[in-house]
PDB file of C-alpha atoms and ligand atoms in Angstrom:
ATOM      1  CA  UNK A   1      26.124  86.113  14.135  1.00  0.00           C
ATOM      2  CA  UNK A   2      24.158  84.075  11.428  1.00  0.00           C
ATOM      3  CA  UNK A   3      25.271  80.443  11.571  1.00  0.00           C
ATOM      4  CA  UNK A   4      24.075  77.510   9.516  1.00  0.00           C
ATOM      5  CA  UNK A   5      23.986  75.467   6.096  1.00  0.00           C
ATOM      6  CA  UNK A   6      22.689  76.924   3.010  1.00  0.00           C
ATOM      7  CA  UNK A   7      20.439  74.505   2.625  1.00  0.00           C
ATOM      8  CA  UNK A   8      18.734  72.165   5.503  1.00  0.00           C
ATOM      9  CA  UNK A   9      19.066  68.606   4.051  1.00  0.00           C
ATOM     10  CA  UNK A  10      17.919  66.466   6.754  1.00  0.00           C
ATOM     11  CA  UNK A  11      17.322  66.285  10.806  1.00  0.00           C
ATOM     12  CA  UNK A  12      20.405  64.942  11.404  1.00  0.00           C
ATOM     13  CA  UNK A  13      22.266  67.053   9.653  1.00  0.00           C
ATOM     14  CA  UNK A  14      20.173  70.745  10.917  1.00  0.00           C
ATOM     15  CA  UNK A  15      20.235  68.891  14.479  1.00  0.00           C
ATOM     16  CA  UNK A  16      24.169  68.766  15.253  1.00  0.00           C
ATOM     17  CA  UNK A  17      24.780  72.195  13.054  1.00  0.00           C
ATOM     18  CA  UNK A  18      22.097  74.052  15.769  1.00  0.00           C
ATOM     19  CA  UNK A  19      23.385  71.905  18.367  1.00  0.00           C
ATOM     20  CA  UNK A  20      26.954  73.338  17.763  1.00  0.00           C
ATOM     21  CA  UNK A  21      26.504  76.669  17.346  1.00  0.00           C
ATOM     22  CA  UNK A  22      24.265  76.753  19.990  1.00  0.00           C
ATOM     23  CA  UNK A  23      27.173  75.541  22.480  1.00  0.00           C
ATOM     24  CA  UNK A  24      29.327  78.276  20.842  1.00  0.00           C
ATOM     25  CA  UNK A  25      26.801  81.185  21.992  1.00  0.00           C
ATOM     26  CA  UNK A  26      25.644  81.903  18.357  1.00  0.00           C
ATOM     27  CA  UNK A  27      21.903  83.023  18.389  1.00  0.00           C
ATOM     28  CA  UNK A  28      20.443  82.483  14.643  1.00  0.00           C
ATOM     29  CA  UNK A  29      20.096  79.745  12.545  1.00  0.00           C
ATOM     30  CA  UNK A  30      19.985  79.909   8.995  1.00  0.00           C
ATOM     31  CA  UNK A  31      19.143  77.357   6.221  1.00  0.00           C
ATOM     32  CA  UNK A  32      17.638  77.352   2.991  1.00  0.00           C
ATOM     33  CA  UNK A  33      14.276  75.246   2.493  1.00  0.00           C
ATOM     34  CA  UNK A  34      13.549  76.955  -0.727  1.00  0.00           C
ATOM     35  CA  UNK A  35      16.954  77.352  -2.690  1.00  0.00           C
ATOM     36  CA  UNK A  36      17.624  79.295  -6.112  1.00  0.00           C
ATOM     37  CA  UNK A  37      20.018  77.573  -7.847  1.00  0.00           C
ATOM     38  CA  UNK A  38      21.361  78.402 -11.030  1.00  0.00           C
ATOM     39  CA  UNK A  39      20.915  74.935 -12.495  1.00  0.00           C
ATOM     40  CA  UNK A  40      17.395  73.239 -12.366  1.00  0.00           C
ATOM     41  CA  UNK A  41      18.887  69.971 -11.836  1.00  0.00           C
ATOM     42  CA  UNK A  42      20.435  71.035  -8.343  1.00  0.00           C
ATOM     43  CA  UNK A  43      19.111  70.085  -5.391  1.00  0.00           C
ATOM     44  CA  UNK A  44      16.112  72.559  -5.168  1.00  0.00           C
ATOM     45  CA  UNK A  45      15.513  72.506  -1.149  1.00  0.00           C
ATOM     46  CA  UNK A  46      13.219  70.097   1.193  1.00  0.00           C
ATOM     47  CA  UNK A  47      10.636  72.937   1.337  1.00  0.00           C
ATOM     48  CA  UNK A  48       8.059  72.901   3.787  1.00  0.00           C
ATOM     49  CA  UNK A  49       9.283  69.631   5.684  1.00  0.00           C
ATOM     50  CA  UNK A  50      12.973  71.193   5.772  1.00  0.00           C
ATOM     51  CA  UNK A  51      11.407  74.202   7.305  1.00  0.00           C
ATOM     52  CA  UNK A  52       9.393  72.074  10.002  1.00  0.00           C
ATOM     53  CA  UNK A  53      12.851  70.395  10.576  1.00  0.00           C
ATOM     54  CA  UNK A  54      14.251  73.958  11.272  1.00  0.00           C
ATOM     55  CA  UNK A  55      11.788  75.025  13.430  1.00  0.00           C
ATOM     56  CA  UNK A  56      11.830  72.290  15.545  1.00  0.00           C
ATOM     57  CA  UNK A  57      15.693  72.078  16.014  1.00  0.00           C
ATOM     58  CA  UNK A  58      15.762  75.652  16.442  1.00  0.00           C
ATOM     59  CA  UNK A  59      13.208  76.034  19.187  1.00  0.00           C
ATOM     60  CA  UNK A  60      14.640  72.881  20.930  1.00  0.00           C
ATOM     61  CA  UNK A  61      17.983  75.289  21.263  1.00  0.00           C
ATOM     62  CA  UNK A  62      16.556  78.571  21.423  1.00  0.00           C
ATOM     63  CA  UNK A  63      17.471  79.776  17.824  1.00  0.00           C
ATOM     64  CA  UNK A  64      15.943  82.152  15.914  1.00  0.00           C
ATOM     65  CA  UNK A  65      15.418  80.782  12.165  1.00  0.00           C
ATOM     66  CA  UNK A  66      16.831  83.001   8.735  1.00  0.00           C
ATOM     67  CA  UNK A  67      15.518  81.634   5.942  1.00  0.00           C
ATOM     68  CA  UNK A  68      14.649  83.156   2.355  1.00  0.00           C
ATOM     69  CA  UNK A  69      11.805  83.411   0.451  1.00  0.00           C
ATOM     70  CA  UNK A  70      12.009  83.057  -2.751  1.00  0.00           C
ATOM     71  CA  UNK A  71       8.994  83.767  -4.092  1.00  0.00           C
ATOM     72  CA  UNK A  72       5.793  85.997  -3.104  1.00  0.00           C
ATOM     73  CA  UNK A  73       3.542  82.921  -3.545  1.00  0.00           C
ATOM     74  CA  UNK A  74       5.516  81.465  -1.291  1.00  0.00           C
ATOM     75  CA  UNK A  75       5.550  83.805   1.515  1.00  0.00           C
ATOM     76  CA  UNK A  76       2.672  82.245   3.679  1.00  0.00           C
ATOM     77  CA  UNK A  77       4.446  78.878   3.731  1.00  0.00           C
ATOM     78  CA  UNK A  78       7.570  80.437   5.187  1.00  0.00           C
ATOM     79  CA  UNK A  79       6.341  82.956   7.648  1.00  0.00           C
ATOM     80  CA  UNK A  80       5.347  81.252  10.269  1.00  0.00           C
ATOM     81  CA  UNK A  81       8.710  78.896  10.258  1.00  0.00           C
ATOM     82  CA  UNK A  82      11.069  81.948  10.080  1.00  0.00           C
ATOM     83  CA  UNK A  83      11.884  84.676  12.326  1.00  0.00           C
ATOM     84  CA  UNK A  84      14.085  86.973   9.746  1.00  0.00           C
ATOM     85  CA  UNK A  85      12.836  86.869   6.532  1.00  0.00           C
ATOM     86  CA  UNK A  86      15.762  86.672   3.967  1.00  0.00           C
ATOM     87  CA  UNK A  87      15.662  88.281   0.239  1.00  0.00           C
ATOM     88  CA  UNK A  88      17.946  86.579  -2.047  1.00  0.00           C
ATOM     89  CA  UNK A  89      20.400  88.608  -4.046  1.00  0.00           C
ATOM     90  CA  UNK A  90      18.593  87.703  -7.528  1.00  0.00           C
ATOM     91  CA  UNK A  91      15.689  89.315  -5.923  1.00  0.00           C
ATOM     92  CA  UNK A  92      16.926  92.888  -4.672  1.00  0.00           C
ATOM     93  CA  UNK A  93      15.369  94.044  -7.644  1.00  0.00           C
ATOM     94  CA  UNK A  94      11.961  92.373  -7.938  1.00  0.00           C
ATOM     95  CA  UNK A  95      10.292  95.454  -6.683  1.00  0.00           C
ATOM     96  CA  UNK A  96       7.134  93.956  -6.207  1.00  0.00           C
ATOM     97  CA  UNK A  97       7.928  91.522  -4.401  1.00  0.00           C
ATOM     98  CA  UNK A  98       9.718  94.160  -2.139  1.00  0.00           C
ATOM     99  CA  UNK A  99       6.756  95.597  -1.915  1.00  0.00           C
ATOM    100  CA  UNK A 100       4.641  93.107  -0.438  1.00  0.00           C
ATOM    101  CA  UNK A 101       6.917  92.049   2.003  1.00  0.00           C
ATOM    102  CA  UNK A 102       7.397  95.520   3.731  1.00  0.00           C
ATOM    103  CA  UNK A 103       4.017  94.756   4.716  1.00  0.00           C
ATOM    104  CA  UNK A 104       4.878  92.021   6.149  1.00  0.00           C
ATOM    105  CA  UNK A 105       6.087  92.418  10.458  1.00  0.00           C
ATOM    106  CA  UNK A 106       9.144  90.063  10.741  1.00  0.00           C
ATOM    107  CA  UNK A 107      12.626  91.140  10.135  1.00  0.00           C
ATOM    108  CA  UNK A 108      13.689  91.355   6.854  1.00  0.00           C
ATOM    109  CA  UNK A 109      17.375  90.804   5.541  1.00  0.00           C
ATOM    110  CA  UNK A 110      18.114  92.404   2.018  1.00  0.00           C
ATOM    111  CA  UNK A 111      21.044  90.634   0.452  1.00  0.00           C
ATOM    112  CA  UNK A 112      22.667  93.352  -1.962  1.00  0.00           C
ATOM    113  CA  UNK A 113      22.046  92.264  -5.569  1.00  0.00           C
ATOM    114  CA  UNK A 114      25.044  90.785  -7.317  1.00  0.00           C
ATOM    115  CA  UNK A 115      25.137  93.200  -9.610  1.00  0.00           C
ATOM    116  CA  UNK A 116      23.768  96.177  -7.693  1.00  0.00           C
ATOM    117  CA  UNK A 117      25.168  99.465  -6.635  1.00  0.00           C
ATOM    118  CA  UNK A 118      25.373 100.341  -3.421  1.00  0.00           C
ATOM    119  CA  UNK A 119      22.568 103.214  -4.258  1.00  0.00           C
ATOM    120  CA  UNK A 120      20.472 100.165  -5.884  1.00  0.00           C
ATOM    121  CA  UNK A 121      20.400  98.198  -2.962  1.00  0.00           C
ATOM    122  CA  UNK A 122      19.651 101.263  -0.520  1.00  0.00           C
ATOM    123  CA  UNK A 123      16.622 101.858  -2.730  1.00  0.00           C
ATOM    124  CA  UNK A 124      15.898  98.178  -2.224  1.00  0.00           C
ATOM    125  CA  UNK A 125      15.694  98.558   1.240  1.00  0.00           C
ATOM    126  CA  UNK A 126      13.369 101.625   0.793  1.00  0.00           C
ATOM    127  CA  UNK A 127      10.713  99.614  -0.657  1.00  0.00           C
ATOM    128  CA  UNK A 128      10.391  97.155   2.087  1.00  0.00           C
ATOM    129  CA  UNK A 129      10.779 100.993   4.765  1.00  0.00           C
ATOM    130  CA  UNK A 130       7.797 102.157   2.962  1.00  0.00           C
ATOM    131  CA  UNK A 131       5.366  98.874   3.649  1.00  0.00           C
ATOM    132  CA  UNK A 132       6.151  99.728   7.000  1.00  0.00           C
ATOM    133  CA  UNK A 133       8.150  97.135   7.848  1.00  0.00           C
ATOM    134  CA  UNK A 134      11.350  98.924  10.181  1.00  0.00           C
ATOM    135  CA  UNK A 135      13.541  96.053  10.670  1.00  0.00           C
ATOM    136  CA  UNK A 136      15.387  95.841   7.727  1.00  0.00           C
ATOM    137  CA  UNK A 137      18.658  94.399   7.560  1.00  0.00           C
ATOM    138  CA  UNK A 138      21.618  94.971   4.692  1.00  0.00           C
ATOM    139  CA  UNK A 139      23.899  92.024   3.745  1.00  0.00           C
ATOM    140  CA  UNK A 140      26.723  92.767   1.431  1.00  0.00           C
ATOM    141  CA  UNK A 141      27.317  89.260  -0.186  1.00  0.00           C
ATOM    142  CA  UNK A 142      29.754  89.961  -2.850  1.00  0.00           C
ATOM    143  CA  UNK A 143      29.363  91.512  -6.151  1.00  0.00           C
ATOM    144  CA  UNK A 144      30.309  90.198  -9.414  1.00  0.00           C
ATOM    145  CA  UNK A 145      33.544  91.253 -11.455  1.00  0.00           C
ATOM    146  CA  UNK A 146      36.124  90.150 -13.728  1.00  0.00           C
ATOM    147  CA  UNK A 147      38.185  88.291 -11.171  1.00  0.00           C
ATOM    148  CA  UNK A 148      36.545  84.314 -11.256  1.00  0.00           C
ATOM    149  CA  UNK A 149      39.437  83.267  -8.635  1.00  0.00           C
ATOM    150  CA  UNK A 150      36.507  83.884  -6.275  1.00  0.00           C
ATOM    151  CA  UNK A 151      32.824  83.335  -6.661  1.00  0.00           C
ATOM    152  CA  UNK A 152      32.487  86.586  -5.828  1.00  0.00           C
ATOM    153  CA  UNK A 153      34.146  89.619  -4.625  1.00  0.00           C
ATOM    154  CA  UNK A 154      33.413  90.869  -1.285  1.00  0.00           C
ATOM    155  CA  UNK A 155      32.862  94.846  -1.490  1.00  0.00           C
ATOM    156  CA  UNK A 156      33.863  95.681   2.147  1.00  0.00           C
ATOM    157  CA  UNK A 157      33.949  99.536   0.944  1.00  0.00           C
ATOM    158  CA  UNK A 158      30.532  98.750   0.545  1.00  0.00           C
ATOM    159  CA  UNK A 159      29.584  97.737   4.110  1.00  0.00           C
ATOM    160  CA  UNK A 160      31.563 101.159   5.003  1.00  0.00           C
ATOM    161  CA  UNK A 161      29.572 102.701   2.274  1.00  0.00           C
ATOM    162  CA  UNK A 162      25.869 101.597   3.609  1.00  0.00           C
ATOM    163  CA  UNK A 163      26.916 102.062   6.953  1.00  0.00           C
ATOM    164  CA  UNK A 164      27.362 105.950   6.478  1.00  0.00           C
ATOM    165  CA  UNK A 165      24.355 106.532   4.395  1.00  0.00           C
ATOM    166  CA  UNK A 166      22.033 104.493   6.199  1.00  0.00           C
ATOM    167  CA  UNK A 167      20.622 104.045   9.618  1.00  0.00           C
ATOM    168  CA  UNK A 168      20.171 100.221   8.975  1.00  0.00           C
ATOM    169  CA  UNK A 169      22.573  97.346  10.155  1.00  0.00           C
ATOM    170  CA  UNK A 170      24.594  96.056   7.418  1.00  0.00           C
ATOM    171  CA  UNK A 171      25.778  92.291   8.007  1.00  0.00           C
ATOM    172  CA  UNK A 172      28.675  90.410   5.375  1.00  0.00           C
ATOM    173  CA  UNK A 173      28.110  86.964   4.027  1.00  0.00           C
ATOM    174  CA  UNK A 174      31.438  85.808   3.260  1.00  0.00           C
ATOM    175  CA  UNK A 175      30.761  82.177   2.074  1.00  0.00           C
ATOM    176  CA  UNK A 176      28.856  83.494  -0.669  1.00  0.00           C
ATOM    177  CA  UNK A 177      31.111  86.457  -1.074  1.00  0.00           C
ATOM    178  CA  UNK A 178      33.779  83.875  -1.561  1.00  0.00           C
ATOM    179  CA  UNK A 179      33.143  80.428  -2.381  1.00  0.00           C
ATOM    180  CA  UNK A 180      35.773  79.269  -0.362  1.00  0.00           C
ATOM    181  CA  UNK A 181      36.169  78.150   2.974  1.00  0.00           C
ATOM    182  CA  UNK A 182      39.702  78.992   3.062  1.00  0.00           C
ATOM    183  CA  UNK A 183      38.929  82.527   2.352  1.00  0.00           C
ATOM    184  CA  UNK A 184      35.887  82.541   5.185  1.00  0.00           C
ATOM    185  CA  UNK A 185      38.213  83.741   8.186  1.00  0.00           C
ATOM    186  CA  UNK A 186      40.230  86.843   6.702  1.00  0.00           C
ATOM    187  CA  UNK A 187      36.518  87.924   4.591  1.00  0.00           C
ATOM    188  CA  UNK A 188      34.541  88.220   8.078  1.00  0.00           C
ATOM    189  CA  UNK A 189      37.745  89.748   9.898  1.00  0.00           C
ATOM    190  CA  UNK A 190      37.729  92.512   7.256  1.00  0.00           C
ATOM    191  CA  UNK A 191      33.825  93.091   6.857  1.00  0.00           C
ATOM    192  CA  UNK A 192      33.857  93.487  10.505  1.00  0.00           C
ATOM    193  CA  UNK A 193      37.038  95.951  10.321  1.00  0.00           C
ATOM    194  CA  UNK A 194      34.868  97.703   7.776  1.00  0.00           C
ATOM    195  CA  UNK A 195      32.288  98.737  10.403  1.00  0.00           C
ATOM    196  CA  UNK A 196      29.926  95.206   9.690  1.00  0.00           C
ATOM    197  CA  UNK A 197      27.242  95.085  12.560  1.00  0.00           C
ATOM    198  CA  UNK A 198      27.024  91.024  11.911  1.00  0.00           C
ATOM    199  CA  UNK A 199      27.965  88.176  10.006  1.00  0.00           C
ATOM    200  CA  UNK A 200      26.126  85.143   8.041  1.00  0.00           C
ATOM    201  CA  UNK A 201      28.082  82.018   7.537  1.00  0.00           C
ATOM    202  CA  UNK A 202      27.444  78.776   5.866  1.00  0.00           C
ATOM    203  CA  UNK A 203      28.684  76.270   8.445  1.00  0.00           C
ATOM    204  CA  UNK A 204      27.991  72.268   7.527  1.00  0.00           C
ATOM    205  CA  UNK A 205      28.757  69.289   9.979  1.00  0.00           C
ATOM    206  CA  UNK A 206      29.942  67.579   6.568  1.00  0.00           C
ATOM    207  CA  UNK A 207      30.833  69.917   3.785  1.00  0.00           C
ATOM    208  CA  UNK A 208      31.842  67.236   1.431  1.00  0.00           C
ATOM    209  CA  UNK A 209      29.238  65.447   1.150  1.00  0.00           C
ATOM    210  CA  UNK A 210      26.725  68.870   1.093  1.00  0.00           C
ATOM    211  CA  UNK A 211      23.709  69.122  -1.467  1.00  0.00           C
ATOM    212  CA  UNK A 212      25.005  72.431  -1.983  1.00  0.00           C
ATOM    213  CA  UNK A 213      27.333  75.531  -1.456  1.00  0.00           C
ATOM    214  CA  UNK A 214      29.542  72.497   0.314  1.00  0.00           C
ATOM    215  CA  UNK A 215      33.021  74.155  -0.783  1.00  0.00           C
ATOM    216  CA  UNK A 216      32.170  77.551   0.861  1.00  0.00           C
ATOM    217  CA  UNK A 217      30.845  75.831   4.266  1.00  0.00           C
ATOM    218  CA  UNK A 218      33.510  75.674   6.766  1.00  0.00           C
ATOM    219  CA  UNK A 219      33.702  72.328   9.265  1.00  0.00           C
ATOM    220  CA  UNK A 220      31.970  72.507  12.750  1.00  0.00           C
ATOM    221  CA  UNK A 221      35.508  73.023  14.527  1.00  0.00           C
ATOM    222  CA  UNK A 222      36.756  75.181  12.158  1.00  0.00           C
ATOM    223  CA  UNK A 223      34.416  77.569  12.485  1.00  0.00           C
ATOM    224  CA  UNK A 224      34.388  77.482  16.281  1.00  0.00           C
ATOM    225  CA  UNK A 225      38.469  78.393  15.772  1.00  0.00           C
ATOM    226  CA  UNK A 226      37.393  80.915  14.246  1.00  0.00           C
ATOM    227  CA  UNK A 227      35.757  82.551  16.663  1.00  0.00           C
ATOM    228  CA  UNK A 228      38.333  83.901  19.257  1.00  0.00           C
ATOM    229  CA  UNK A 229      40.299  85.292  16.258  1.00  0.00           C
ATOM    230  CA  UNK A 230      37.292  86.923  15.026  1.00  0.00           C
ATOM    231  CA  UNK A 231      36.582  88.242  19.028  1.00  0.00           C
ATOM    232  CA  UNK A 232      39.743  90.011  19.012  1.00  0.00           C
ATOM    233  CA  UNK A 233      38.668  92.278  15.670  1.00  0.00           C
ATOM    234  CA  UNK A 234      35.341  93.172  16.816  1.00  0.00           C
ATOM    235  CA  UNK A 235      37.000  94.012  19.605  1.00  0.00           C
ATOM    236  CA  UNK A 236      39.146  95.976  18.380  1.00  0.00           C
ATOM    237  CA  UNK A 237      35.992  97.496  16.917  1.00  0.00           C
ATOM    238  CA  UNK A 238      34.765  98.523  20.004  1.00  0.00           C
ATOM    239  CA  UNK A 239      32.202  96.172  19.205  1.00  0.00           C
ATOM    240  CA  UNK A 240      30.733  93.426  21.713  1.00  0.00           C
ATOM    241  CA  UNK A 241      31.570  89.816  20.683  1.00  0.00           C
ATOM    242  CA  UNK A 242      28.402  88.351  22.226  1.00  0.00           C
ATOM    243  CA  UNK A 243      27.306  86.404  19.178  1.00  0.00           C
ATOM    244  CA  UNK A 244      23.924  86.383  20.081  1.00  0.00           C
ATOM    245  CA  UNK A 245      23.396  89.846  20.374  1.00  0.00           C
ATOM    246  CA  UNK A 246      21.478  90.436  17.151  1.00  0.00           C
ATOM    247  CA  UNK A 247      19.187  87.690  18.323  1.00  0.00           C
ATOM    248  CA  UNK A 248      18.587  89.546  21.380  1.00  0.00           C
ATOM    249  CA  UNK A 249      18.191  93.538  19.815  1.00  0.00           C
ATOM    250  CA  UNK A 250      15.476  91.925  17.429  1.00  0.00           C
ATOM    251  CA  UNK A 251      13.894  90.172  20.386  1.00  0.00           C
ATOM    252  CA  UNK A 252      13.454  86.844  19.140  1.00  0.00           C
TER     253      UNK A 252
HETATM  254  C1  PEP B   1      22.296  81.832   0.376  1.00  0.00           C
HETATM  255  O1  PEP B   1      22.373  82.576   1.368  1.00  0.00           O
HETATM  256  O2  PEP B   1      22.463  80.591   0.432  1.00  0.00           O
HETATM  257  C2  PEP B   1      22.064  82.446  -0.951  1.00  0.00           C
HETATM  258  C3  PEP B   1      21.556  81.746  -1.954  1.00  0.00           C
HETATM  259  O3  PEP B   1      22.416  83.740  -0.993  1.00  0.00           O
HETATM  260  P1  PEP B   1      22.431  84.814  -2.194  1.00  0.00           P
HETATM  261  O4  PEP B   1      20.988  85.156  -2.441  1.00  0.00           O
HETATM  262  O5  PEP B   1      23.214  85.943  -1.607  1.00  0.00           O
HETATM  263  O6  PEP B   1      23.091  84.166  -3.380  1.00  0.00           O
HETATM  264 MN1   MN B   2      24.465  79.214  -0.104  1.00  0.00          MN
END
């Protein structure tokens, strides 16, 4: 389990979101310091500082850190703050980019490509295999398609798909799957029915007032609801529902 707001805003704020899902067993922290947004005029990330912010929440709790990078140029700034390495779904296909980091020794996790097949975003993943770099992790995070009533649509066939023609874990980020933090609960229970080895979620200790992705952030308690619920399907899975086990098979 990947807990944590898109985007760190301020100590405060990262402080009691690591502080919670610390308490609730959850082993990786995730927050954007560098954010692509679709509008320039959108809060664009704290950068550096909100990744020193990060850190030093996340070490005071044991976390690991998930955070992207957005850009190659920006790659030294991040490294040392993160332990996964996220690629953002407008960058599945910027193959150079790819490239680079699969030199690079820190886990990596590919968000599929919002408008990439499943074969496109396998591919993906074979650029950063080829640097080298072994740890890759898939994350389905919704695809676009007709239907606006969601942000996006989550492709759970997909996580099935990737699953059984790859060796790699494949984790489900509902929040940006969906949009909606109504629609957070039954979007993990299904990606993990559909064989997901994790999940990312955007969790905020005030969603309203959020400098972004706020209606797609669930509250502090109601993610922590959530998780029993959730228990019972990976479960069911024959799955363990120690949350911090991905924290623990990367070693970090
Ligand atoms: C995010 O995780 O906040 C994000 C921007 O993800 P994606 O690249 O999947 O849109
Ligand atoms: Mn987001």
């Amino acid at each position: 389990m990947i807990a944590g707001p898109c985007a760190v805003e301020s100590e405060e704020q990262i402080e009691v979101i690591a502080r919670t899902i610390s308490q609730l067993g959850v082993g990786l922290l995730r927050g954007g310091a560098y954010k692509p947004r679709t509008s320039p005029y959108s809060f664009q990330g704290l950068k550096e500082p909100g990744l020193k912010l990060m850190r030093n929440v996340a070490d005071r709790y044991s976390l690991g850190v998930v955070t992207e990078v957005m850009d190659l140029s920006l790659l030294e700034t991040v490294y040392p703050y993160a332990d996964i390495l996220q690629v953002g779904s407008r960058n599945m296909k910027n193959y150079h980019f790819l490239k680079e980091l699969g030199k690079t020794r820190k886990p990596i996790l590919l968000k599929r490509g919002m408008d990439a097949t499943v074969e496109e975003w396998l591919l993906a993943a074979e650029y950063l295999l080829l640097g080298g770099n072994e740890q890759v992790i898939l994350c389905e995070r919704g695809i676009r398609t007709f239907d606006d009533s969601t942000r996006n649509t989550l492709d759970t066939v997909a996580i099935a798909l990737a699953k059984e023609l790859s060796h790699l874990p494949v984790l489900a980020d509902p929040s940006q799957a969906t949009g909606n933090r109504d629609l957070i609960k039954p979007a993990s229970m299904s990606a993990v029915a559909s064989g997901a080895d994790g999940l990312m979620i955007e969790v905020h200790d005030h969603p309203e007032k959020a400098l972004s992705d706020g209606p797609q952030s669930l509250y502090l308690d109601q993610f922590e609801e959530m998780l029993p619920d959730l228990a019972r399907i990976v479960n069911a899975m024959g799955r363990t529902s120690n949350w911090k086990q991905e924290a623990e098979v990367l070693d970090i």
